[in-house]
């Protein structure tokens, strides 16, 4: 996760609005895709949760995700946004007993 976090923060210059809707395997922005993709934005936000040093980036991505308005008919991105918000806010359920055993 650390390599991914360093790469996306550097690639976007710390601005979640610069997250592209696609990247090559070499990490190059696929400039032909000029739209936001919640599947990328939310995933990079969740990746930032692994280390407290990424808290400023996590805060920026949270604010971006939470305030981003999608058309009501955009079922896929709205679903990804909802799942991302649930994960990022800690309001998700795990298997029974997972919190007590530290496996979540």
PDB file of C-alpha atoms in Angstrom:
ATOM      1  CA  UNK A   1       0.000   0.000   0.000  1.00  0.00           C
ATOM      2  CA  UNK A   2       2.831   2.388   0.748  1.00  0.00           C
ATOM      3  CA  UNK A   3       4.053   2.378  -2.854  1.00  0.00           C
ATOM      4  CA  UNK A   4       0.526   2.973  -4.115  1.00  0.00           C
ATOM      5  CA  UNK A   5      -0.054   5.812  -1.638  1.00  0.00           C
ATOM      6  CA  UNK A   6       3.227   7.534  -2.488  1.00  0.00           C
ATOM      7  CA  UNK A   7       2.575   7.125  -6.207  1.00  0.00           C
ATOM      8  CA  UNK A   8      -1.033   8.446  -6.238  1.00  0.00           C
ATOM      9  CA  UNK A   9      -0.252  11.389  -3.960  1.00  0.00           C
ATOM     10  CA  UNK A  10       2.695  12.314  -6.174  1.00  0.00           C
ATOM     11  CA  UNK A  11       0.843  11.698  -9.443  1.00  0.00           C
ATOM     12  CA  UNK A  12      -2.079  13.886  -8.407  1.00  0.00           C
ATOM     13  CA  UNK A  13       0.091  16.488  -6.659  1.00  0.00           C
ATOM     14  CA  UNK A  14      -1.995  15.829  -3.548  1.00  0.00           C
ATOM     15  CA  UNK A  15      -5.268  16.798  -5.211  1.00  0.00           C
ATOM     16  CA  UNK A  16      -7.989  14.105  -5.426  1.00  0.00           C
ATOM     17  CA  UNK A  17      -9.579  16.023  -8.299  1.00  0.00           C
ATOM     18  CA  UNK A  18      -6.551  14.962 -10.378  1.00  0.00           C
ATOM     19  CA  UNK A  19      -7.249  11.232  -9.972  1.00  0.00           C
ATOM     20  CA  UNK A  20      -7.799   9.828 -13.435  1.00  0.00           C
ATOM     21  CA  UNK A  21     -10.354   7.274 -14.537  1.00  0.00           C
ATOM     22  CA  UNK A  22      -7.569   4.992 -15.689  1.00  0.00           C
ATOM     23  CA  UNK A  23      -3.850   4.287 -15.492  1.00  0.00           C
ATOM     24  CA  UNK A  24      -1.528   2.077 -17.496  1.00  0.00           C
ATOM     25  CA  UNK A  25       0.427  -0.685 -15.767  1.00  0.00           C
ATOM     26  CA  UNK A  26       3.416   1.670 -15.853  1.00  0.00           C
ATOM     27  CA  UNK A  27       1.391   4.168 -13.794  1.00  0.00           C
ATOM     28  CA  UNK A  28       0.791   6.601 -16.630  1.00  0.00           C
ATOM     29  CA  UNK A  29      -2.444   8.561 -16.665  1.00  0.00           C
ATOM     30  CA  UNK A  30      -4.704   7.518 -19.525  1.00  0.00           C
ATOM     31  CA  UNK A  31      -5.446  11.085 -20.614  1.00  0.00           C
ATOM     32  CA  UNK A  32      -8.134  10.000 -23.045  1.00  0.00           C
ATOM     33  CA  UNK A  33     -10.439   9.335 -20.093  1.00  0.00           C
ATOM     34  CA  UNK A  34     -11.632  12.767 -18.986  1.00  0.00           C
ATOM     35  CA  UNK A  35     -14.110  11.842 -16.282  1.00  0.00           C
ATOM     36  CA  UNK A  36     -14.062  10.905 -12.614  1.00  0.00           C
ATOM     37  CA  UNK A  37     -14.357   7.284 -11.647  1.00  0.00           C
ATOM     38  CA  UNK A  38     -15.447   6.683  -8.085  1.00  0.00           C
ATOM     39  CA  UNK A  39     -13.963   3.169  -8.333  1.00  0.00           C
ATOM     40  CA  UNK A  40     -10.497   4.742  -8.459  1.00  0.00           C
ATOM     41  CA  UNK A  41     -11.085   7.654  -6.093  1.00  0.00           C
ATOM     42  CA  UNK A  42     -12.666   5.596  -3.293  1.00  0.00           C
ATOM     43  CA  UNK A  43     -10.095   2.811  -3.633  1.00  0.00           C
ATOM     44  CA  UNK A  44      -7.182   5.216  -3.265  1.00  0.00           C
ATOM     45  CA  UNK A  45      -8.871   6.725  -0.203  1.00  0.00           C
ATOM     46  CA  UNK A  46      -9.237   3.298   1.420  1.00  0.00           C
ATOM     47  CA  UNK A  47      -5.574   2.569   0.653  1.00  0.00           C
ATOM     48  CA  UNK A  48      -4.636   5.697   2.623  1.00  0.00           C
ATOM     49  CA  UNK A  49      -6.203   4.180   5.760  1.00  0.00           C
ATOM     50  CA  UNK A  50      -3.246   1.822   6.298  1.00  0.00           C
ATOM     51  CA  UNK A  51      -0.974   4.434   7.866  1.00  0.00           C
ATOM     52  CA  UNK A  52      -1.704   7.518   9.955  1.00  0.00           C
ATOM     53  CA  UNK A  53       0.927   9.500   8.050  1.00  0.00           C
ATOM     54  CA  UNK A  54      -1.489   9.569   5.108  1.00  0.00           C
ATOM     55  CA  UNK A  55      -4.200  11.294   7.170  1.00  0.00           C
ATOM     56  CA  UNK A  56      -3.988  14.600   5.242  1.00  0.00           C
ATOM     57  CA  UNK A  57      -4.490  12.746   1.934  1.00  0.00           C
ATOM     58  CA  UNK A  58      -7.249  10.647   3.471  1.00  0.00           C
ATOM     59  CA  UNK A  59      -9.020  13.807   4.663  1.00  0.00           C
ATOM     60  CA  UNK A  60      -8.797  15.349   1.191  1.00  0.00           C
ATOM     61  CA  UNK A  61     -10.143  12.229  -0.525  1.00  0.00           C
ATOM     62  CA  UNK A  62     -12.936  11.911   2.059  1.00  0.00           C
ATOM     63  CA  UNK A  63     -14.012  15.505   1.491  1.00  0.00           C
ATOM     64  CA  UNK A  64     -13.875  14.992  -2.270  1.00  0.00           C
ATOM     65  CA  UNK A  65     -15.881  11.750  -2.190  1.00  0.00           C
ATOM     66  CA  UNK A  66     -18.468  13.042   0.275  1.00  0.00           C
ATOM     67  CA  UNK A  67     -19.119  16.268  -1.615  1.00  0.00           C
ATOM     68  CA  UNK A  68     -18.950  14.771  -5.123  1.00  0.00           C
ATOM     69  CA  UNK A  69     -22.384  14.819  -6.755  1.00  0.00           C
ATOM     70  CA  UNK A  70     -23.206  12.045  -9.175  1.00  0.00           C
ATOM     71  CA  UNK A  71     -26.298  11.846 -11.368  1.00  0.00           C
ATOM     72  CA  UNK A  72     -29.053   9.830  -9.708  1.00  0.00           C
ATOM     73  CA  UNK A  73     -29.035   7.374 -12.625  1.00  0.00           C
ATOM     74  CA  UNK A  74     -25.327   6.584 -12.142  1.00  0.00           C
ATOM     75  CA  UNK A  75     -25.988   3.404 -10.171  1.00  0.00           C
ATOM     76  CA  UNK A  76     -22.447   1.974 -10.330  1.00  0.00           C
ATOM     77  CA  UNK A  77     -20.537   5.063  -9.179  1.00  0.00           C
ATOM     78  CA  UNK A  78     -23.177   5.881  -6.548  1.00  0.00           C
ATOM     79  CA  UNK A  79     -22.865   2.332  -5.176  1.00  0.00           C
ATOM     80  CA  UNK A  80     -19.055   2.590  -5.068  1.00  0.00           C
ATOM     81  CA  UNK A  81     -19.367   5.988  -3.370  1.00  0.00           C
ATOM     82  CA  UNK A  82     -21.683   4.531  -0.710  1.00  0.00           C
ATOM     83  CA  UNK A  83     -19.405   1.536  -0.054  1.00  0.00           C
ATOM     84  CA  UNK A  84     -16.382   3.837   0.115  1.00  0.00           C
ATOM     85  CA  UNK A  85     -18.067   6.129   2.618  1.00  0.00           C
ATOM     86  CA  UNK A  86     -19.083   3.145   4.760  1.00  0.00           C
ATOM     87  CA  UNK A  87     -15.510   1.809   4.790  1.00  0.00           C
ATOM     88  CA  UNK A  88     -13.847   5.172   5.332  1.00  0.00           C
ATOM     89  CA  UNK A  89     -16.175   6.138   8.177  1.00  0.00           C
ATOM     90  CA  UNK A  90     -15.845   2.773   9.954  1.00  0.00           C
ATOM     91  CA  UNK A  91     -19.566   2.076   9.585  1.00  0.00           C
ATOM     92  CA  UNK A  92     -19.266  -1.360   8.058  1.00  0.00           C
ATOM     93  CA  UNK A  93     -19.940  -4.731   9.585  1.00  0.00           C
ATOM     94  CA  UNK A  94     -17.496  -7.569   9.719  1.00  0.00           C
ATOM     95  CA  UNK A  95     -17.878 -11.209  10.650  1.00  0.00           C
ATOM     96  CA  UNK A  96     -19.186 -11.747  14.202  1.00  0.00           C
ATOM     97  CA  UNK A  97     -16.344 -11.464  16.708  1.00  0.00           C
ATOM     98  CA  UNK A  98     -13.870 -10.019  14.180  1.00  0.00           C
ATOM     99  CA  UNK A  99     -13.349  -6.812  16.161  1.00  0.00           C
ATOM    100  CA  UNK A 100     -12.663  -8.715  19.356  1.00  0.00           C
ATOM    101  CA  UNK A 101     -10.118 -11.009  17.675  1.00  0.00           C
ATOM    102  CA  UNK A 102      -8.377  -8.220  15.776  1.00  0.00           C
ATOM    103  CA  UNK A 103      -9.138  -9.844  12.408  1.00  0.00           C
ATOM    104  CA  UNK A 104     -10.901  -6.805  11.006  1.00  0.00           C
TER     105      UNK A 104
END
